[in-house]
Coordinates of C-alpha atoms in Angstrom, one line a residue:
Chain A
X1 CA -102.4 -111.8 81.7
X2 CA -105.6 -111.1 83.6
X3 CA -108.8 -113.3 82.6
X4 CA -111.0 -110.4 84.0
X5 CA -109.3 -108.3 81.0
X6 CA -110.5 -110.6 78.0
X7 CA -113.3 -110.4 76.2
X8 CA -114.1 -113.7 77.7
X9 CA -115.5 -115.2 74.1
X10 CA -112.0 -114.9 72.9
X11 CA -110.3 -116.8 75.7
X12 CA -109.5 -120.6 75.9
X13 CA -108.8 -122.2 79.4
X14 CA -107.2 -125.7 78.4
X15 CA -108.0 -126.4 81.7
X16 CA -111.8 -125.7 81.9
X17 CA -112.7 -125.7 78.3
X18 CA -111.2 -129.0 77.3
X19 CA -109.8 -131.3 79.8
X20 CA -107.1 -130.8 83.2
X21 CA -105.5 -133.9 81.9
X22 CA -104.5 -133.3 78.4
X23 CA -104.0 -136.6 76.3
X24 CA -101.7 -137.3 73.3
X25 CA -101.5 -135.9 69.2
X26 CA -104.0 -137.8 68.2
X27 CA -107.6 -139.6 69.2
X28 CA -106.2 -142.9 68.3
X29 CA -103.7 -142.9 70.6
X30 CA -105.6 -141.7 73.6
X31 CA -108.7 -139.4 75.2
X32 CA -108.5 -135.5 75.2
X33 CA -106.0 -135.1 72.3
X34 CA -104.5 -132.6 70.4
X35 CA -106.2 -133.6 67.7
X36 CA -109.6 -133.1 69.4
X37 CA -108.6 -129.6 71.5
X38 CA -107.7 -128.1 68.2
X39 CA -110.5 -129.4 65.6
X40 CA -113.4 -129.1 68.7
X41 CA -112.4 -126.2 70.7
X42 CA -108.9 -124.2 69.1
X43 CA -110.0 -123.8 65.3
X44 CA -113.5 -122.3 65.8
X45 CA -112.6 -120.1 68.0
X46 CA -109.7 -119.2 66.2
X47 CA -112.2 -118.3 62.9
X48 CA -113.9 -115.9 65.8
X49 CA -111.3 -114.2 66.3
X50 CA -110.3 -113.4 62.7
X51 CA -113.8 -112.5 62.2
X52 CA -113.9 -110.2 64.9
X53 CA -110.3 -108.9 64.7
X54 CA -109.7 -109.7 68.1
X55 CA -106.9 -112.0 69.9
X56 CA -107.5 -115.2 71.1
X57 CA -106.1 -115.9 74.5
X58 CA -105.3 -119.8 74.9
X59 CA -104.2 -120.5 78.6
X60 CA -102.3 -123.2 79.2
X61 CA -102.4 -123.3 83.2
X62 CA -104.2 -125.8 85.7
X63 CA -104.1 -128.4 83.8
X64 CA -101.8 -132.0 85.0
X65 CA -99.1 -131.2 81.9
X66 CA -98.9 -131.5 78.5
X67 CA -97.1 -133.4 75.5
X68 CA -95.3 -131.5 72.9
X69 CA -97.0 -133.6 70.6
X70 CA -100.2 -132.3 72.0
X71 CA -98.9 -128.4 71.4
X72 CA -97.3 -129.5 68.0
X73 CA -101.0 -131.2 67.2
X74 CA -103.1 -128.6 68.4
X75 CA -100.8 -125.3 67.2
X76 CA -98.7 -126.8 64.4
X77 CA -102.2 -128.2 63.3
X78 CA -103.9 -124.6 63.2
X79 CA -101.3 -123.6 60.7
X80 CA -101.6 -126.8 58.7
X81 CA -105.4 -126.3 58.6
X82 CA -104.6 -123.3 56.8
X83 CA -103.3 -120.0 58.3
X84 CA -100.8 -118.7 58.1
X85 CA -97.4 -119.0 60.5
X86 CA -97.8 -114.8 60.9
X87 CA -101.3 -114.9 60.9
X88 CA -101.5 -117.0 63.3
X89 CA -99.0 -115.7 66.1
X90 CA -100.7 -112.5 64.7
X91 CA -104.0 -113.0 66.4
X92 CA -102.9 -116.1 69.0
X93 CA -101.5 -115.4 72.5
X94 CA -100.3 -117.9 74.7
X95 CA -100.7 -117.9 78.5
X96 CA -98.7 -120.6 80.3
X97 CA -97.1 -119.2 83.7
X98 CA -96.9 -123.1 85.2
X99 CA -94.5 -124.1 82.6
X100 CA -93.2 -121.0 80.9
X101 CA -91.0 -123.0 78.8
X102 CA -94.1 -124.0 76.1
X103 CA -94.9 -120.5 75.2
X104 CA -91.3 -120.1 73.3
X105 CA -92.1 -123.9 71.9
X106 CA -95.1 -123.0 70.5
X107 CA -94.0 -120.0 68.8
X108 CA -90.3 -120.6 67.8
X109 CA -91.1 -124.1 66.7
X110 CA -94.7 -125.5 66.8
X111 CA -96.1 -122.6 64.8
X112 CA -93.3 -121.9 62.1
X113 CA -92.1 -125.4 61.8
X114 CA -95.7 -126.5 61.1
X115 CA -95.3 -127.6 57.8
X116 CA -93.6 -130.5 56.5
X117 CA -90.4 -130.6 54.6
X118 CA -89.9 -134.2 54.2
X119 CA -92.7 -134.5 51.6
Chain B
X1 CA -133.9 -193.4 109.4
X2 CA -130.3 -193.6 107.9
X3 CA -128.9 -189.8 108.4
X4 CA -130.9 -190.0 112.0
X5 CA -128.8 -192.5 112.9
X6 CA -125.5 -191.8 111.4
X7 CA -122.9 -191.6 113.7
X8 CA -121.0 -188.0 114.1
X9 CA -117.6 -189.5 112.7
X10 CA -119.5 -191.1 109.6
X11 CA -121.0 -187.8 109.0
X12 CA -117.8 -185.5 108.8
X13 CA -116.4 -188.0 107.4
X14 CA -118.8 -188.4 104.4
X15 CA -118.4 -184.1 104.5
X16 CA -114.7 -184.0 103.8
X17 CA -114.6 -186.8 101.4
X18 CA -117.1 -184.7 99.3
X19 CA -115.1 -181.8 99.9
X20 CA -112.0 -183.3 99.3
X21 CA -113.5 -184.7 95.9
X22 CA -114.9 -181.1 95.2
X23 CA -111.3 -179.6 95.1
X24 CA -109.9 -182.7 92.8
X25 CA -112.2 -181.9 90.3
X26 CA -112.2 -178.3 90.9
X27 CA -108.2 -178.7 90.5
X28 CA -108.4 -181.0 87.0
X29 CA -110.6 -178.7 85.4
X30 CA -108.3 -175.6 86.3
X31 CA -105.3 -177.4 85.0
X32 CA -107.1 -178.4 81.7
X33 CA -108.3 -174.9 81.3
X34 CA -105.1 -173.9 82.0
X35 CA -103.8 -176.0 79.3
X36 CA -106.3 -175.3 77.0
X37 CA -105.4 -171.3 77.7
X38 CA -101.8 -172.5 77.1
X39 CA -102.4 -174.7 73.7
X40 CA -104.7 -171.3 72.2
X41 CA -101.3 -169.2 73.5
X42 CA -98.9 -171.3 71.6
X43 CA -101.3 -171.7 68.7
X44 CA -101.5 -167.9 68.1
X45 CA -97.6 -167.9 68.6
X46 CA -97.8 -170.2 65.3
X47 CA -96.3 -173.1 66.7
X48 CA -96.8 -176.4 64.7
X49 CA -99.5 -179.1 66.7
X50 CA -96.9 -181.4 67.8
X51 CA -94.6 -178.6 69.3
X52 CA -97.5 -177.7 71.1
X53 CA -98.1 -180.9 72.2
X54 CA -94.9 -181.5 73.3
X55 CA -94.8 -177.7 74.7
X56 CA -97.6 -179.0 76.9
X57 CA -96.4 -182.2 77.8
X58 CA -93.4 -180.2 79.0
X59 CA -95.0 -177.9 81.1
X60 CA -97.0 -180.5 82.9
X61 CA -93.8 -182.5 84.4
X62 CA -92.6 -181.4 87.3
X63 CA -90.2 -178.7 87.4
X64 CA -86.5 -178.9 88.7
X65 CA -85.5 -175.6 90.9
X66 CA -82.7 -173.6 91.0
X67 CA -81.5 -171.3 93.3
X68 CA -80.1 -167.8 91.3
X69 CA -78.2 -164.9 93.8
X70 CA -79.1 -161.9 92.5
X71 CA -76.5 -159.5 91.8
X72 CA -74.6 -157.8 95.0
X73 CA -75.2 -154.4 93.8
X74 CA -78.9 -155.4 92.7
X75 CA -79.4 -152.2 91.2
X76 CA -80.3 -151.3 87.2
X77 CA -79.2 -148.2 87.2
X78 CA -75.9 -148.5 89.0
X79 CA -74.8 -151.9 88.0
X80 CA -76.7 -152.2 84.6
X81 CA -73.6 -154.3 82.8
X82 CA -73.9 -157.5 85.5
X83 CA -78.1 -157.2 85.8
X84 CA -78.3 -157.8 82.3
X85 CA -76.4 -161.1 82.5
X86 CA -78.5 -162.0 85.8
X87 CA -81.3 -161.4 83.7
X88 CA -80.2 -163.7 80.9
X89 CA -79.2 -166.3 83.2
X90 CA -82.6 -166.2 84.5
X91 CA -84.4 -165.8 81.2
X92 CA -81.9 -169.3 80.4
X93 CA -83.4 -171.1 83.1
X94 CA -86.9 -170.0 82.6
X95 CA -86.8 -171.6 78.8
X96 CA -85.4 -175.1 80.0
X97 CA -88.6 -174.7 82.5
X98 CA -87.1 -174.5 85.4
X99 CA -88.2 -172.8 88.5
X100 CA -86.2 -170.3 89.8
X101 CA -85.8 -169.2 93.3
X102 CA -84.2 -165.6 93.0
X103 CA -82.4 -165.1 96.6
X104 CA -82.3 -161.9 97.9
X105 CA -80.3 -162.1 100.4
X106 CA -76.6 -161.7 98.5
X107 CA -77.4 -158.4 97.6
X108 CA -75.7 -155.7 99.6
X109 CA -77.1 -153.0 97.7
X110 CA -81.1 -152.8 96.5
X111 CA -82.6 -150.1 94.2
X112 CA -86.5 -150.2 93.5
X113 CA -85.5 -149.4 89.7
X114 CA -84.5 -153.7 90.1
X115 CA -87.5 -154.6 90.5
X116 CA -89.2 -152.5 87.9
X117 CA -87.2 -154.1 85.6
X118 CA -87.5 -157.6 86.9
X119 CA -90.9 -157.2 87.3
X120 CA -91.8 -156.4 83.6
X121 CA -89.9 -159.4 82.2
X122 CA -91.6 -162.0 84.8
X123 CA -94.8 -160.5 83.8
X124 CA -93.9 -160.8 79.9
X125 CA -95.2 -163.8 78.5
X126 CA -92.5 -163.7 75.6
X127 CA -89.8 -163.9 78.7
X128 CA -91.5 -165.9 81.3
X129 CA -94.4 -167.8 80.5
X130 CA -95.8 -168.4 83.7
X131 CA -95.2 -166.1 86.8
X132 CA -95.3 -168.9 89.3
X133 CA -91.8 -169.9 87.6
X134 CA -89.9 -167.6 89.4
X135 CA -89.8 -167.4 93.6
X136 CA -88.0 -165.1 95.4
X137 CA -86.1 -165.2 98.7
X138 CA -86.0 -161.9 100.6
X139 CA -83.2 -160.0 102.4
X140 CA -82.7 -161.2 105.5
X141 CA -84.9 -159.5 108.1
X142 CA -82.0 -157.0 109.8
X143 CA -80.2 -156.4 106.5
X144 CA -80.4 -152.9 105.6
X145 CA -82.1 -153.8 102.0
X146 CA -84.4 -155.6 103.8
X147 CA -86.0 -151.8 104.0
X148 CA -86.2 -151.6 100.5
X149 CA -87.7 -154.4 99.9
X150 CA -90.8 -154.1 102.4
X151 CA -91.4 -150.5 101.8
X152 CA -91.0 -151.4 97.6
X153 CA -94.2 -153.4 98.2
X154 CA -92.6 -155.6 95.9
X155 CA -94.0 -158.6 98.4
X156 CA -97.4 -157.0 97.5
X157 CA -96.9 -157.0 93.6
X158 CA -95.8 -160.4 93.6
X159 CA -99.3 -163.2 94.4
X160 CA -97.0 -165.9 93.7
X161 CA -96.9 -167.0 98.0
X162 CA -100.5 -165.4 99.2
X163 CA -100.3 -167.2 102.7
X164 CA -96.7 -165.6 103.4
X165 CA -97.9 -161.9 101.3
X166 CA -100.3 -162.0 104.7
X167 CA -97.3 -161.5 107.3
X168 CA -96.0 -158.6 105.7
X169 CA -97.1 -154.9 106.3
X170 CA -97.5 -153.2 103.4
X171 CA -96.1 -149.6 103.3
X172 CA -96.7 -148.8 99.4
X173 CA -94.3 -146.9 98.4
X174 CA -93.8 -148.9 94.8
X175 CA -96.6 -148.4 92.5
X176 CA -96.3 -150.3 89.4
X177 CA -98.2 -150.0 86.4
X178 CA -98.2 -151.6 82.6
X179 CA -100.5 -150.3 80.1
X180 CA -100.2 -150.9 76.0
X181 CA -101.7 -147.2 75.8
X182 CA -100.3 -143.8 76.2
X183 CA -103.1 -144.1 79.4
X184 CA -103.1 -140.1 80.3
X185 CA -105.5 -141.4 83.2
X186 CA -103.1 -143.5 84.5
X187 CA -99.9 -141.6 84.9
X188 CA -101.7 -138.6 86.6
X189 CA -103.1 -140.8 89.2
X190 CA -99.9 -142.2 89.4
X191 CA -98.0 -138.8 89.2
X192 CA -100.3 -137.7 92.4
X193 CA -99.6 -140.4 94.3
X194 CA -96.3 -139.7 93.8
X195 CA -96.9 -135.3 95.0
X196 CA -99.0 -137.0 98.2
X197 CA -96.3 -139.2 99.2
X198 CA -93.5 -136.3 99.1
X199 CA -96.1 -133.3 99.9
X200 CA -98.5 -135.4 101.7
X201 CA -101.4 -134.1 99.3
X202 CA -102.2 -135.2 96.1
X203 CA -100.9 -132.7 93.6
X204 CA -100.0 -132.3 89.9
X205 CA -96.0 -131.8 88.6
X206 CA -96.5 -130.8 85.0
X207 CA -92.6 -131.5 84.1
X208 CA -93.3 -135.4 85.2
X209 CA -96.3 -135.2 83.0
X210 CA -94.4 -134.5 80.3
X211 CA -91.8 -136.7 80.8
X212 CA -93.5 -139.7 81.5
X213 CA -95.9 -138.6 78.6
X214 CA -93.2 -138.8 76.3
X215 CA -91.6 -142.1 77.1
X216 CA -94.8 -144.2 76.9
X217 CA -95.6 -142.5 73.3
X218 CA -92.6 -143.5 72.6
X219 CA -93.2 -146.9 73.9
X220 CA -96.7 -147.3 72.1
X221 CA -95.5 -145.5 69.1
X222 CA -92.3 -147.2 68.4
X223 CA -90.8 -149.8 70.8
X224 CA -92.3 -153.0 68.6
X225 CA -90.0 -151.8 66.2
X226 CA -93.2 -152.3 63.5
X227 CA -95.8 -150.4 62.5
X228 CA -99.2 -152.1 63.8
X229 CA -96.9 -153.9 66.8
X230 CA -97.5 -152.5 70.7
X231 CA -95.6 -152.8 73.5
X232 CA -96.5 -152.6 77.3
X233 CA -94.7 -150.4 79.5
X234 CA -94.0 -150.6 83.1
X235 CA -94.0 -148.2 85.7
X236 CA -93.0 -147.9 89.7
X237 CA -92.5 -145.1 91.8
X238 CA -90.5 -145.6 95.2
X239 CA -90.6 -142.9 97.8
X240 CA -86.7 -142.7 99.3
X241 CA -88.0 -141.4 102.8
X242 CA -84.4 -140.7 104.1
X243 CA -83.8 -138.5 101.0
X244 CA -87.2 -137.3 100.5
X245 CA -87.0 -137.8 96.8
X246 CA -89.1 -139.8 94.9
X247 CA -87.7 -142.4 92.3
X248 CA -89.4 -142.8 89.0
X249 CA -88.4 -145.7 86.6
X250 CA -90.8 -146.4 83.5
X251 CA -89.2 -150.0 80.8
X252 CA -90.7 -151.8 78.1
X253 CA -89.2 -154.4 76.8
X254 CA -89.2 -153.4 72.9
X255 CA -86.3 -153.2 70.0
X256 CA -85.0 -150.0 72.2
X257 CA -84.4 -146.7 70.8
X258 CA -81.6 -148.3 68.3
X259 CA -83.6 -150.6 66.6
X260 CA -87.1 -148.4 66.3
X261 CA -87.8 -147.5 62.5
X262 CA -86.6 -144.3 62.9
X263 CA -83.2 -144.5 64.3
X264 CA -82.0 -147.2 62.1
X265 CA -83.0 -144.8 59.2
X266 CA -80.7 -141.7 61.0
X267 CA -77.9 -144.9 61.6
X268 CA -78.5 -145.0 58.2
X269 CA -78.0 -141.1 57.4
X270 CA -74.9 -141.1 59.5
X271 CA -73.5 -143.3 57.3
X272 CA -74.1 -141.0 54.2
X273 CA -72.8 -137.9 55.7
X274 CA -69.8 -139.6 57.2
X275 CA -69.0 -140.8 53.6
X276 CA -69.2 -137.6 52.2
X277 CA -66.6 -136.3 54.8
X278 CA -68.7 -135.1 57.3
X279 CA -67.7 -136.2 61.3
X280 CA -70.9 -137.5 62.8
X281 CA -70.2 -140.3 65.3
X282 CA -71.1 -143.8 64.7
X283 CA -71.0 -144.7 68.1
X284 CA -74.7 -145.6 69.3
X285 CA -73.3 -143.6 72.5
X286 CA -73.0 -140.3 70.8
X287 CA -75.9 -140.9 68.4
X288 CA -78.2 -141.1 71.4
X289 CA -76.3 -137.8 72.6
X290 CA -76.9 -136.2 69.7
X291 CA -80.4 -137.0 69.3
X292 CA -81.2 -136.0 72.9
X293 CA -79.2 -132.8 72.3
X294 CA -80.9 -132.2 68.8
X295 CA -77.5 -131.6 67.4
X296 CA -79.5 -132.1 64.0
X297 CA -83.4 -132.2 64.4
X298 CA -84.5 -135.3 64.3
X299 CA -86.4 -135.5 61.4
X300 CA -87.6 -139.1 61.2
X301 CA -90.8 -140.1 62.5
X302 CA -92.8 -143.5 61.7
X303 CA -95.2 -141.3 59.2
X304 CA -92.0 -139.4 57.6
X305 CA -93.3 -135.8 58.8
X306 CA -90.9 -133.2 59.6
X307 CA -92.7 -131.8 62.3
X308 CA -93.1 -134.9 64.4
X309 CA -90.8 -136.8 66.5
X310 CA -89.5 -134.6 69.4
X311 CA -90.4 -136.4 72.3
X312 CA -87.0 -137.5 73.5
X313 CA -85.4 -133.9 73.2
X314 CA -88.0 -132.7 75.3
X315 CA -87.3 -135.0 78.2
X316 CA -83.6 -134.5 78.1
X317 CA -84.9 -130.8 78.1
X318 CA -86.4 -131.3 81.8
X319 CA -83.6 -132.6 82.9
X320 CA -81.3 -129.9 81.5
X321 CA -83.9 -127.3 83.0
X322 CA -83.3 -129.3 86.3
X323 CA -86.9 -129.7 86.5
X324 CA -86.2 -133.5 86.8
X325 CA -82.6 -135.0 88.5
X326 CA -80.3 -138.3 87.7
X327 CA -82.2 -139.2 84.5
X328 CA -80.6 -141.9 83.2
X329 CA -81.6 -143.9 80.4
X330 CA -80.5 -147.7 79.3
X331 CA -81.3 -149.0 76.0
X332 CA -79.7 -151.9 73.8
X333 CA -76.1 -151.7 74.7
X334 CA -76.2 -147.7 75.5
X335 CA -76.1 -146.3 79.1
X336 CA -76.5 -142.5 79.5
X337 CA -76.1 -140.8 82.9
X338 CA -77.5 -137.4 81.6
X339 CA -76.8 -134.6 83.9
X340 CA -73.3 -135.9 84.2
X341 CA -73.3 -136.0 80.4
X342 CA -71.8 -139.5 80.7
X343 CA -72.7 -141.5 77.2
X344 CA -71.0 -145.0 77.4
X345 CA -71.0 -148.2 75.5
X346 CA -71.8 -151.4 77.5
X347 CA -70.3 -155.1 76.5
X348 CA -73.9 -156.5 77.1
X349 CA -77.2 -155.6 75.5
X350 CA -80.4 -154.7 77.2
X351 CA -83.2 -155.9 75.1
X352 CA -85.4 -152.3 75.8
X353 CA -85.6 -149.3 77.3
X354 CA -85.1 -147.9 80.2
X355 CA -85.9 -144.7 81.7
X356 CA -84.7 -143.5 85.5
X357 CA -85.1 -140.0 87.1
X358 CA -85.5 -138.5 90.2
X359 CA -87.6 -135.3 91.7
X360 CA -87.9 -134.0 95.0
X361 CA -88.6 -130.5 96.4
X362 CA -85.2 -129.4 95.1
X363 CA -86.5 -129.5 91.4
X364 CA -89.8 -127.8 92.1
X365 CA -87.6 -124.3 92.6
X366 CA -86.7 -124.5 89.3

């Protein structure tokens, strides 16, 4: 997808908004976290875009590589923060053309398997 | 009047026996911090005070040496059965105190993922107390693992003989790394020096990231086999120049993935569903397969949260994708040769994990 075609308040560069070396789930285990991308950057942007109507771009590219438990943490943690699993791939779109592979993670797995079942 | 007319010899002379006396008490009052590190050491190990006292008295006698060959094919990953019983050999001698020479030179065949390996148990105090009690004999100068060896850097890793480290060039091509964190820092600089010694430029390789991500979570997370327990993992990179691949091995010496919280509770779930007539495996073997292979998700994590615990499918998944080549993992008494989907039981038991893969310009066109 072209940057030049998003309302550039609705789009997140991992990369240059957060950190090119994305860290683990949480803060305890480690700088530039999931935790922290999706409580500092991912969730009030997120509210934006529900406010607005608008979709909310999050590009996963340039960056050194991710954990899934980063992805799980930061788009697992957007539905368990309260939105919905079709809400959320409703108004979220993921970018990642350095490692297609996440995209189909993210929303096959990350987003509807957000919730836990164990409990 | 007295120094005017000292004589030259009486004045060096006076000079080195107040040198010589500077080093003797320079040397006591090293050893007695040394013990007095040791005692605090073996206090906090909760020993009683006269074990430690004989612990001490023990450690200050001199040492007997023995000479250990390694093993001919001195290679984890392709001889893992008789490395393991090299390594409790040495791990016998090490507790009777002995200094051991490790020699080198029987080994026809030398892989750097050997010296990852050996490295992190000399340097784990629970193994090997002291570094200095282990020496090592390199190949002989023309044998072909000689190579390895010197471009390993092992020489360099290793301060044990610093007059002798001098002689040697170092070429670098073994980076080795321990950390008790997940250290996202480290394992991107380390990943890049990786890219510059294949590409020549320092680069990032997502899929490594992720694989190497995931291990050492796993590590921190889980390989202490408690809750608040860490362990340290060790890393190396070699750069195979004739191949142009570079070889990544990461181990911690933990419970291994068979003795973590969470797979004794799915050992413990396999158990129930076999009784109820349902034919899950037993065999660690195919329990690692299937947890690699998510046969049934995985649905154990330390916290108990369904969404959690998915690192290891992950890396298997980079090596399905081909992203990564020859992962091979070695933990308790598992071996798994992935790509050839080769899951074997081994007689001996590696007290770990062990991760080995490859990547060269082959895996980037995937």
């Amino acid at each position: 997808m072209q940057t030049s075609a998003i309302d550039t308040t609705l789009y997140i560069s991992v990369a240059k908004d957060f950190s090119r070396t994305p860290g683990p789930r949480l803060k305890k285990h480690g700088s530039f976290s999931g935790e922290a991308f999706r409580d500092e950057i991912l969730i009030p942007k997120f509210r934006e875009a529900l406010k607005h109507d608008q979709k909310l771009v999050v590009d996963l590219d340039s960056t050194a590589g991710y954990l899934s438990s980063f992805l799980e943490e930061a788009f697992g943690g957007l539905v368990r923060a309260g939105n919905e699993p079709a809400r959320v791939k409703q108004y979220l779109e993921i970018k990642s053309d350095d490692e297609p592979y996440w995209i189909q993670d993210i929303e096959d797995d990350y987003i509807p398997n957000a919730i836990d079942t164990n409990h | 009047v007295k120094r005017l007319y000292q004589s030259k010899h009486q004045k060096y002379g006076q000079q080195r026996r107040r040198k010589r006396k500077q080093r003797r008490r320079k040397r006591r009052e090293e050893q007695e911090r040394g013990k007095r590190d040791y005692r605090k050491y073996l206090h906090d190990e909760g020993y009683s005070k006269p074990e430690i006292a004989q612990l001490v008295l023990l450690r200050s006698a001199p040492r007997i040496r023995v000479h250990l060959d390694v093993p001919k094919i001195c290679s984890f990953v392709q001889n893992p059965e008789e490395f393991i019983t090299f390594l409790e050999t040495l791990g016998t001698y090490i507790k009777q105190n002995k200094t051991v020479q490790l020699d080198f030179r029987s080994a026809t065949i030398l892989t750097p993922d050997a010296f990852t390996v050996l490295l992190s148990k000399i340097y784990d105090e629970r193994f090997c107390p002291e570094v200095q009690q282990v020496l090592f004999r390199p190949p002989e100068k023309k044998s072909p693992t000689r190579l390895v060896w010197d471009n390993s850097g092992m020489a360099h890793t290793l301060t044990i003989r610093p007059k002798a480290l001098r002689k040697i060039k170092q070429q670098g091509y073994i980076l080795n790394f321990r950390s008790k964190e997940v250290a996202t820092e480290l394992t991107v600089k380390m990943i890049e020096k990786a890219m510059e010694m294949l590409y020549g430029e320092k680069r990032h390789c997502p899929p490594i990231r992720t694989v190497i991500g995931e291990i050492t979570l796993n590590t921190v997370e889980h390989a202490a086999g408690t809750n608040d327990g860490q362990e340290m993992w060790f890393a190396s990179i070699y750069y195979d120049k004739a191949r142009e691949t570079i070889c990544f091995s990461i181990v911690d010496n933990g419970v291994g993935i068979f003795k973590t919280a969470k797979t004794r509770k799915l050992l413990e779930l396999y158990g129930e569903l076999n009784i109820l007539g349902k034919n899950f495996g037993t065999e660690r073997s195919q329990i690692l397969q299937d947890i690699f292979k998510s046969k049934i998700r995985f649905p154990f994590s330390q916290t108990g949260l369904s969404y959690r615990g998915g690192g290891l499918r992950k890396v298997y998944k980079r090596s399905e994708q081909k992203l990564v080549s020859n992962l091979t993992v070695i933990t308790n008494d598992v071996h798994a040769k992935v790509p050839d989907d080769d899951f074997r039981m081994m007689q001996h038991s590696f007290h770990g994990t062990f991760f080995y893969w490859e990547y060269s310009d082959a895996n980037k066109r995937n």
